[in-house]
């Protein structure tokens, strides 16, 4: 009996799936409850709800793909690039990035200590603008996903073993790759905003730390808020860059199907929707306490 390299991959992706579903489901429940108890759309619960939903959906799509990859490979090859699957995959990827970008913008405006007039103007109005930013993000994600289903993805490798295959391989491989890259370049825009906000938070933290060292030399609550925000956005930046790179490599069809490298790429993609949500919970004391109570690790006060 031969050992399939897909089995350890499925164990890893299952652990990522359980973690992601648990944490993102928790974010959805807790923040939806906060929104229902509030008479207005509070920005933080709204943002975390959107992040939790997008990550939950992305985790489900990735898990379904991996299940069929390991146990029903022939069916996977025939249906993986079906319009509905591609639409959901790209939509949840895009929505997750846009939601996290909106969260980084909110952190940057609320936490950073810049005193320019335009910055202060945005700082006091970002809470009112946030629902509209999220709506715009949703429309952008729908547009990106709609464009993605127009790509003519190759489904199997049998197209490349025909006569005069050299010319046909060039036509079949390069064109879809260019289309995929072109469509997903749209995600560079929110990623650039995210990087800019991260840089601004770093500058603000540096200035704040410098002032503290020239004064008492002790960290205060503002420093902790800076560090928590930076921990969240930097972790997301690292995870999403890894996910986006793995996503583009997977979509380029340069990795042999069901090879060891193929499964490593899939494992990297599975870390992203669960890893950042875990960091969000760990960086928020209120969410930590609620999560412990949910897991019966801490008695209700």
mmCIF file of C-alpha atoms in Angstrom:
data_model
loop_
_atom_site.group_PDB
_atom_site.id
_atom_site.type_symbol
_atom_site.label_atom_id
_atom_site.label_comp_id
_atom_site.label_asym_id
_atom_site.label_seq_id
_atom_site.Cartn_x
_atom_site.Cartn_y
_atom_site.Cartn_z
ATOM 1 C CA UNK A 1 0.000 0.000 0.000
ATOM 2 C CA UNK A 2 1.535 3.297 -1.103
ATOM 3 C CA UNK A 3 1.575 6.280 1.229
ATOM 4 C CA UNK A 4 -0.125 9.310 -0.243
ATOM 5 C CA UNK A 5 1.544 12.708 0.403
ATOM 6 C CA UNK A 6 -1.967 14.108 0.602
ATOM 7 C CA UNK A 7 -2.712 12.430 3.955
ATOM 8 C CA UNK A 8 -0.347 14.533 6.144
ATOM 9 C CA UNK A 9 -1.489 17.578 4.177
ATOM 10 C CA UNK A 10 -5.113 16.773 4.967
ATOM 11 C CA UNK A 11 -4.262 16.421 8.677
ATOM 12 C CA UNK A 12 -2.562 19.841 8.653
ATOM 13 C CA UNK A 13 -5.331 21.534 6.708
ATOM 14 C CA UNK A 14 -7.947 19.948 8.996
ATOM 15 C CA UNK A 15 -6.213 21.434 12.053
ATOM 16 C CA UNK A 16 -6.106 24.822 10.306
ATOM 17 C CA UNK A 17 -9.772 24.447 9.376
ATOM 18 C CA UNK A 18 -10.899 23.594 12.927
ATOM 19 C CA UNK A 19 -8.892 26.505 14.338
ATOM 20 C CA UNK A 20 -10.187 28.916 11.715
ATOM 21 C CA UNK A 21 -13.832 27.877 11.989
ATOM 22 C CA UNK A 22 -13.715 28.106 15.791
ATOM 23 C CA UNK A 23 -11.993 31.504 16.013
ATOM 24 C CA UNK A 24 -13.804 33.154 13.116
ATOM 25 C CA UNK A 25 -17.132 31.742 14.239
ATOM 26 C CA UNK A 26 -16.413 33.224 17.655
ATOM 27 C CA UNK A 27 -15.673 36.638 16.101
ATOM 28 C CA UNK A 28 -18.941 36.509 14.177
ATOM 29 C CA UNK A 29 -21.059 35.540 17.201
ATOM 30 C CA UNK A 30 -19.501 37.958 19.690
ATOM 31 C CA UNK A 31 -19.470 40.970 17.403
ATOM 32 C CA UNK A 32 -22.921 40.320 15.946
ATOM 33 C CA UNK A 33 -24.168 40.233 19.534
ATOM 34 C CA UNK A 34 -22.445 43.573 20.220
ATOM 35 C CA UNK A 35 -24.012 45.070 17.107
ATOM 36 C CA UNK A 36 -27.470 43.808 18.036
ATOM 37 C CA UNK A 37 -27.204 45.376 21.499
ATOM 38 C CA UNK A 38 -26.023 48.685 20.086
ATOM 39 C CA UNK A 39 -28.329 51.179 18.400
ATOM 40 C CA UNK A 40 -25.663 52.175 15.890
ATOM 41 C CA UNK A 41 -23.076 50.442 13.711
ATOM 42 C CA UNK A 42 -20.047 50.546 15.996
ATOM 43 C CA UNK A 43 -16.963 50.385 13.725
ATOM 44 C CA UNK A 44 -14.882 47.767 15.569
ATOM 45 C CA UNK A 45 -17.624 45.104 15.957
ATOM 46 C CA UNK A 46 -18.697 45.767 12.371
ATOM 47 C CA UNK A 47 -15.136 45.350 11.072
ATOM 48 C CA UNK A 48 -14.484 42.204 13.101
ATOM 49 C CA UNK A 49 -17.798 40.711 11.966
ATOM 50 C CA UNK A 50 -16.867 41.286 8.305
ATOM 51 C CA UNK A 51 -13.394 39.839 8.876
ATOM 52 C CA UNK A 52 -14.818 36.785 10.650
ATOM 53 C CA UNK A 53 -17.380 36.124 7.904
ATOM 54 C CA UNK A 54 -14.889 36.473 5.060
ATOM 55 C CA UNK A 55 -12.332 34.230 6.783
ATOM 56 C CA UNK A 56 -15.015 31.684 7.685
ATOM 57 C CA UNK A 57 -16.113 31.482 4.054
ATOM 58 C CA UNK A 58 -12.544 31.301 2.747
ATOM 59 C CA UNK A 59 -11.699 28.531 5.207
ATOM 60 C CA UNK A 60 -14.715 26.491 4.082
ATOM 61 C CA UNK A 61 -13.828 26.901 0.389
ATOM 62 C CA UNK A 62 -10.200 25.882 1.001
ATOM 63 C CA UNK A 63 -11.276 22.865 3.047
ATOM 64 C CA UNK A 64 -13.687 21.647 0.374
ATOM 65 C CA UNK A 65 -10.987 22.005 -2.273
ATOM 66 C CA UNK A 66 -8.460 20.087 -0.204
ATOM 67 C CA UNK A 67 -10.938 17.330 0.643
ATOM 68 C CA UNK A 68 -11.604 16.639 -3.030
ATOM 69 C CA UNK A 69 -7.906 17.030 -3.910
ATOM 70 C CA UNK A 70 -6.912 14.221 -1.536
ATOM 71 C CA UNK A 71 -9.867 11.811 -1.773
ATOM 72 C CA UNK A 72 -11.507 12.547 -5.143
ATOM 73 C CA UNK A 73 -8.687 13.891 -7.369
ATOM 74 C CA UNK A 74 -10.358 13.131 -10.719
ATOM 75 C CA UNK A 75 -13.547 14.904 -9.708
ATOM 76 C CA UNK A 76 -11.430 17.795 -8.405
ATOM 77 C CA UNK A 77 -9.649 18.200 -11.735
ATOM 78 C CA UNK A 78 -12.930 18.332 -13.624
ATOM 79 C CA UNK A 79 -14.822 20.730 -11.341
ATOM 80 C CA UNK A 80 -12.290 22.773 -9.353
ATOM 81 C CA UNK A 81 -12.302 25.685 -11.777
ATOM 82 C CA UNK A 82 -16.055 25.728 -12.054
ATOM 83 C CA UNK A 83 -17.370 29.299 -12.103
ATOM 84 C CA UNK A 84 -19.061 29.054 -8.684
ATOM 85 C CA UNK A 85 -15.951 27.716 -6.923
ATOM 86 C CA UNK A 86 -13.666 30.340 -8.452
ATOM 87 C CA UNK A 87 -16.192 33.085 -7.704
ATOM 88 C CA UNK A 88 -16.389 32.142 -4.008
ATOM 89 C CA UNK A 89 -12.630 31.667 -3.647
ATOM 90 C CA UNK A 90 -11.684 35.051 -5.110
ATOM 91 C CA UNK A 91 -14.609 36.834 -3.430
ATOM 92 C CA UNK A 92 -13.698 35.664 0.079
ATOM 93 C CA UNK A 93 -9.982 36.347 -0.509
ATOM 94 C CA UNK A 94 -10.722 39.874 -1.691
ATOM 95 C CA UNK A 95 -13.286 40.597 1.037
ATOM 96 C CA UNK A 96 -10.893 39.391 3.721
ATOM 97 C CA UNK A 97 -8.135 41.695 2.480
ATOM 98 C CA UNK A 98 -10.416 44.722 2.130
ATOM 99 C CA UNK A 99 -11.937 44.196 5.596
ATOM 100 C CA UNK A 100 -8.505 43.899 7.211
ATOM 101 C CA UNK A 101 -7.383 46.998 5.300
ATOM 102 C CA UNK A 102 -10.346 48.946 6.685
ATOM 103 C CA UNK A 103 -9.385 47.732 10.165
ATOM 104 C CA UNK A 104 -5.797 48.926 9.663
ATOM 105 C CA UNK A 105 -7.079 52.327 8.480
ATOM 106 C CA UNK A 106 -9.246 52.576 11.592
ATOM 107 C CA UNK A 107 -6.343 51.627 13.882
ATOM 108 C CA UNK A 108 -4.041 54.087 12.133
ATOM 109 C CA UNK A 109 -6.456 57.015 12.427
ATOM 110 C CA UNK A 110 -7.541 56.308 15.999
ATOM 111 C CA UNK A 111 -4.179 55.354 17.503
ATOM 112 C CA UNK A 112 -1.524 57.312 15.615
ATOM 113 C CA UNK A 113 -0.581 60.640 17.139
ATOM 114 C CA UNK A 114 -0.235 62.708 13.973
ATOM 115 C CA UNK A 115 -1.577 66.252 14.284
ATOM 116 C CA UNK A 116 -2.024 67.356 10.663
ATOM 117 C CA UNK A 117 -5.396 68.970 9.989
ATOM 118 C CA UNK A 118 -6.512 66.452 7.345
ATOM 119 C CA UNK A 119 -5.493 63.573 9.622
ATOM 120 C CA UNK A 120 -7.515 64.964 12.528
ATOM 121 C CA UNK A 121 -10.476 65.568 10.197
ATOM 122 C CA UNK A 122 -10.457 61.897 9.169
ATOM 123 C CA UNK A 123 -9.820 60.733 12.736
ATOM 124 C CA UNK A 124 -13.060 62.250 14.042
ATOM 125 C CA UNK A 125 -15.149 61.064 11.064
ATOM 126 C CA UNK A 126 -13.827 57.583 10.345
ATOM 127 C CA UNK A 127 -16.513 55.925 12.497
ATOM 128 C CA UNK A 128 -19.253 57.457 10.311
ATOM 129 C CA UNK A 129 -17.418 56.589 7.100
ATOM 130 C CA UNK A 130 -16.676 52.956 8.011
ATOM 131 C CA UNK A 131 -20.011 51.399 6.880
ATOM 132 C CA UNK A 132 -19.595 53.106 3.506
ATOM 133 C CA UNK A 133 -15.986 51.956 3.215
ATOM 134 C CA UNK A 134 -17.064 48.391 3.887
ATOM 135 C CA UNK A 135 -19.841 48.670 1.318
ATOM 136 C CA UNK A 136 -17.337 49.927 -1.253
ATOM 137 C CA UNK A 137 -15.022 47.050 -0.312
ATOM 138 C CA UNK A 138 -17.850 44.581 -0.859
ATOM 139 C CA UNK A 139 -18.575 45.994 -4.322
ATOM 140 C CA UNK A 140 -14.862 45.879 -5.206
ATOM 141 C CA UNK A 141 -14.679 42.227 -4.099
ATOM 142 C CA UNK A 142 -17.755 41.296 -6.143
ATOM 143 C CA UNK A 143 -16.246 42.981 -9.214
ATOM 144 C CA UNK A 144 -12.923 41.163 -8.791
ATOM 145 C CA UNK A 145 -14.666 37.815 -8.327
ATOM 146 C CA UNK A 146 -16.905 38.405 -11.348
ATOM 147 C CA UNK A 147 -13.866 39.082 -13.527
ATOM 148 C CA UNK A 148 -12.092 35.957 -12.235
ATOM 149 C CA UNK A 149 -14.718 33.582 -13.655
ATOM 150 C CA UNK A 150 -13.987 34.831 -17.191
ATOM 151 C CA UNK A 151 -10.522 33.241 -17.100
ATOM 152 C CA UNK A 152 -10.148 30.129 -19.255
ATOM 153 C CA UNK A 153 -8.407 27.892 -16.703
ATOM 154 C CA UNK A 154 -6.825 24.649 -17.975
ATOM 155 C CA UNK A 155 -8.467 21.738 -16.143
ATOM 156 C CA UNK A 156 -6.076 18.850 -16.794
ATOM 157 C CA UNK A 157 -2.672 18.224 -18.279
ATOM 158 C CA UNK A 158 -3.943 16.101 -21.181
ATOM 159 C CA UNK A 159 -4.081 19.225 -23.330
ATOM 160 C CA UNK A 160 -0.304 19.319 -23.414
ATOM 161 C CA UNK A 161 0.402 15.878 -24.883
ATOM 162 C CA UNK A 162 -1.054 16.441 -28.326
ATOM 163 C CA UNK A 163 0.838 16.690 -31.598
ATOM 164 C CA UNK A 164 2.705 19.930 -32.126
ATOM 165 C CA UNK A 165 2.201 20.560 -28.394
ATOM 166 C CA UNK A 166 4.856 23.284 -28.158
ATOM 167 C CA UNK A 167 2.760 25.980 -29.809
ATOM 168 C CA UNK A 168 -0.453 24.882 -28.087
ATOM 169 C CA UNK A 169 1.210 24.767 -24.659
ATOM 170 C CA UNK A 170 2.336 28.378 -25.104
ATOM 171 C CA UNK A 171 -1.218 29.406 -25.938
ATOM 172 C CA UNK A 172 -2.912 27.467 -23.156
ATOM 173 C CA UNK A 173 -0.522 28.235 -20.295
ATOM 174 C CA UNK A 174 0.617 31.825 -20.730
ATOM 175 C CA UNK A 175 -2.743 33.415 -21.513
ATOM 176 C CA UNK A 176 -4.582 32.164 -18.376
ATOM 177 C CA UNK A 177 -1.595 33.102 -16.179
ATOM 178 C CA UNK A 178 -1.597 36.639 -17.562
ATOM 179 C CA UNK A 179 -5.344 36.935 -16.999
ATOM 180 C CA UNK A 180 -5.058 35.679 -13.410
ATOM 181 C CA UNK A 181 -2.219 38.075 -12.645
ATOM 182 C CA UNK A 182 -4.071 40.969 -14.239
ATOM 183 C CA UNK A 183 -7.253 40.339 -12.275
ATOM 184 C CA UNK A 184 -5.519 39.839 -8.937
ATOM 185 C CA UNK A 185 -3.388 42.940 -9.371
ATOM 186 C CA UNK A 186 -6.531 44.705 -8.131
ATOM 187 C CA UNK A 187 -5.678 43.345 -4.668
ATOM 188 C CA UNK A 188 -2.428 45.315 -4.663
ATOM 189 C CA UNK A 189 -4.377 48.532 -4.085
ATOM 190 C CA UNK A 190 -5.832 47.575 -0.655
ATOM 191 C CA UNK A 191 -2.537 45.871 0.202
ATOM 192 C CA UNK A 192 -0.680 49.130 -0.519
ATOM 193 C CA UNK A 193 -3.067 51.020 1.784
ATOM 194 C CA UNK A 194 -2.477 48.384 4.440
ATOM 195 C CA UNK A 195 1.309 48.729 4.159
ATOM 196 C CA UNK A 196 1.046 52.526 4.378
ATOM 197 C CA UNK A 197 -1.067 52.318 7.544
ATOM 198 C CA UNK A 198 1.379 49.845 9.063
ATOM 199 C CA UNK A 199 4.270 52.198 8.317
ATOM 200 C CA UNK A 200 2.386 55.131 9.878
ATOM 201 C CA UNK A 201 1.730 53.090 13.023
ATOM 202 C CA UNK A 202 5.440 52.251 13.232
ATOM 203 C CA UNK A 203 6.380 55.919 12.906
ATOM 204 C CA UNK A 204 3.808 56.900 15.528
ATOM 205 C CA UNK A 205 5.048 54.209 17.931
ATOM 206 C CA UNK A 206 8.647 55.334 17.424
ATOM 207 C CA UNK A 207 7.751 58.954 18.189
ATOM 208 C CA UNK A 208 5.702 57.951 21.225
ATOM 209 C CA UNK A 209 8.487 55.703 22.564
ATOM 210 C CA UNK A 210 11.047 58.468 22.011
ATOM 211 C CA UNK A 211 8.908 60.906 24.015
ATOM 212 C CA UNK A 212 8.500 58.356 26.793
ATOM 213 C CA UNK A 213 12.246 57.753 26.987
ATOM 214 C CA UNK A 214 12.864 61.479 27.300
ATOM 215 C CA UNK A 215 10.273 61.627 30.071
ATOM 216 C CA UNK A 216 9.526 58.897 32.586
ATOM 217 C CA UNK A 217 11.031 56.091 30.565
ATOM 218 C CA UNK A 218 8.082 53.805 31.255
ATOM 219 C CA UNK A 219 5.518 52.284 28.920
ATOM 220 C CA UNK A 220 1.949 53.465 29.400
ATOM 221 C CA UNK A 221 -1.453 52.397 28.099
ATOM 222 C CA UNK A 222 -0.952 54.269 24.829
ATOM 223 C CA UNK A 223 2.223 52.299 24.124
ATOM 224 C CA UNK A 224 0.405 49.020 24.739
ATOM 225 C CA UNK A 225 -2.376 50.053 22.355
ATOM 226 C CA UNK A 226 0.237 50.866 19.703
ATOM 227 C CA UNK A 227 1.946 47.517 20.188
ATOM 228 C CA UNK A 228 -1.297 45.537 20.040
ATOM 229 C CA UNK A 229 -2.340 47.299 16.841
ATOM 230 C CA UNK A 230 1.087 46.730 15.281
ATOM 231 C CA UNK A 231 1.069 43.071 16.293
ATOM 232 C CA UNK A 232 -2.267 42.625 14.535
ATOM 233 C CA UNK A 233 -1.450 44.448 11.305
ATOM 234 C CA UNK A 234 2.121 43.160 10.912
ATOM 235 C CA UNK A 235 0.985 39.560 11.444
ATOM 236 C CA UNK A 236 -1.741 40.015 8.876
ATOM 237 C CA UNK A 237 0.709 41.556 6.419
ATOM 238 C CA UNK A 238 3.084 38.592 6.701
ATOM 239 C CA UNK A 239 0.293 36.009 6.461
ATOM 240 C CA UNK A 240 -1.438 37.651 3.537
ATOM 241 C CA UNK A 241 1.794 38.086 1.533
ATOM 242 C CA UNK A 242 2.447 34.358 2.049
ATOM 243 C CA UNK A 243 -1.136 33.509 1.080
ATOM 244 C CA UNK A 244 -1.122 35.788 -1.973
ATOM 245 C CA UNK A 245 2.214 34.370 -3.177
ATOM 246 C CA UNK A 246 0.991 30.791 -2.723
ATOM 247 C CA UNK A 247 -2.306 31.674 -4.406
ATOM 248 C CA UNK A 248 -0.555 33.078 -7.491
ATOM 249 C CA UNK A 249 1.849 30.124 -7.684
ATOM 250 C CA UNK A 250 -1.100 27.745 -7.469
ATOM 251 C CA UNK A 251 -2.994 29.670 -10.165
ATOM 252 C CA UNK A 252 0.044 29.659 -12.478
ATOM 253 C CA UNK A 253 -0.153 25.849 -12.918
ATOM 254 C CA UNK A 254 3.631 25.546 -12.625
ATOM 255 C CA UNK A 255 3.497 23.109 -9.677
ATOM 256 C CA UNK A 256 2.723 19.455 -10.578
ATOM 257 C CA UNK A 257 -0.718 18.418 -9.373
ATOM 258 C CA UNK A 258 -0.693 16.379 -6.110
ATOM 259 C CA UNK A 259 3.088 16.711 -5.730
ATOM 260 C CA UNK A 260 4.725 17.461 -2.378
ATOM 261 C CA UNK A 261 5.251 21.108 -3.364
ATOM 262 C CA UNK A 262 1.603 21.337 -4.405
ATOM 263 C CA UNK A 263 0.455 20.307 -0.922
ATOM 264 C CA UNK A 264 2.955 22.666 0.770
ATOM 265 C CA UNK A 265 1.431 25.546 -1.223
ATOM 266 C CA UNK A 266 -2.030 24.500 -0.044
ATOM 267 C CA UNK A 267 -0.855 24.320 3.581
ATOM 268 C CA UNK A 268 0.536 27.872 3.380
ATOM 269 C CA UNK A 269 -2.760 29.119 1.981
ATOM 270 C CA UNK A 270 -4.663 27.512 4.858
ATOM 271 C CA UNK A 271 -2.668 29.325 7.562
ATOM 272 C CA UNK A 272 -3.837 32.798 6.530
ATOM 273 C CA UNK A 273 -7.604 32.775 7.299
ATOM 274 C CA UNK A 274 -7.101 31.302 10.766
ATOM 275 C CA UNK A 275 -3.746 32.771 11.847
ATOM 276 C CA UNK A 276 -4.648 36.446 11.680
ATOM 277 C CA UNK A 277 -7.985 35.917 13.421
ATOM 278 C CA UNK A 278 -6.167 34.159 16.270
ATOM 279 C CA UNK A 279 -3.869 37.190 16.602
ATOM 280 C CA UNK A 280 -6.892 39.518 16.686
ATOM 281 C CA UNK A 281 -8.343 37.568 19.619
ATOM 282 C CA UNK A 282 -5.013 37.359 21.462
ATOM 283 C CA UNK A 283 -4.441 41.112 21.040
ATOM 284 C CA UNK A 284 -7.792 42.058 22.573
ATOM 285 C CA UNK A 285 -8.283 41.418 26.314
ATOM 286 C CA UNK A 286 -12.084 41.597 26.016
ATOM 287 C CA UNK A 287 -12.139 39.007 23.235
ATOM 288 C CA UNK A 288 -9.700 36.825 25.186
ATOM 289 C CA UNK A 289 -11.975 36.767 28.236
ATOM 290 C CA UNK A 290 -15.049 36.030 26.130
ATOM 291 C CA UNK A 291 -13.244 33.232 24.295
ATOM 292 C CA UNK A 292 -12.090 31.650 27.556
ATOM 293 C CA UNK A 293 -15.630 31.746 28.905
ATOM 294 C CA UNK A 294 -16.883 30.203 25.672
ATOM 295 C CA UNK A 295 -14.404 27.356 26.065
ATOM 296 C CA UNK A 296 -15.321 26.963 29.754
ATOM 297 C CA UNK A 297 -11.740 27.813 30.744
ATOM 298 C CA UNK A 298 -12.815 30.686 32.909
ATOM 299 C CA UNK A 299 -15.848 30.897 35.152
ATOM 300 C CA UNK A 300 -18.275 33.700 34.537
ATOM 301 C CA UNK A 301 -17.718 36.547 36.930
#
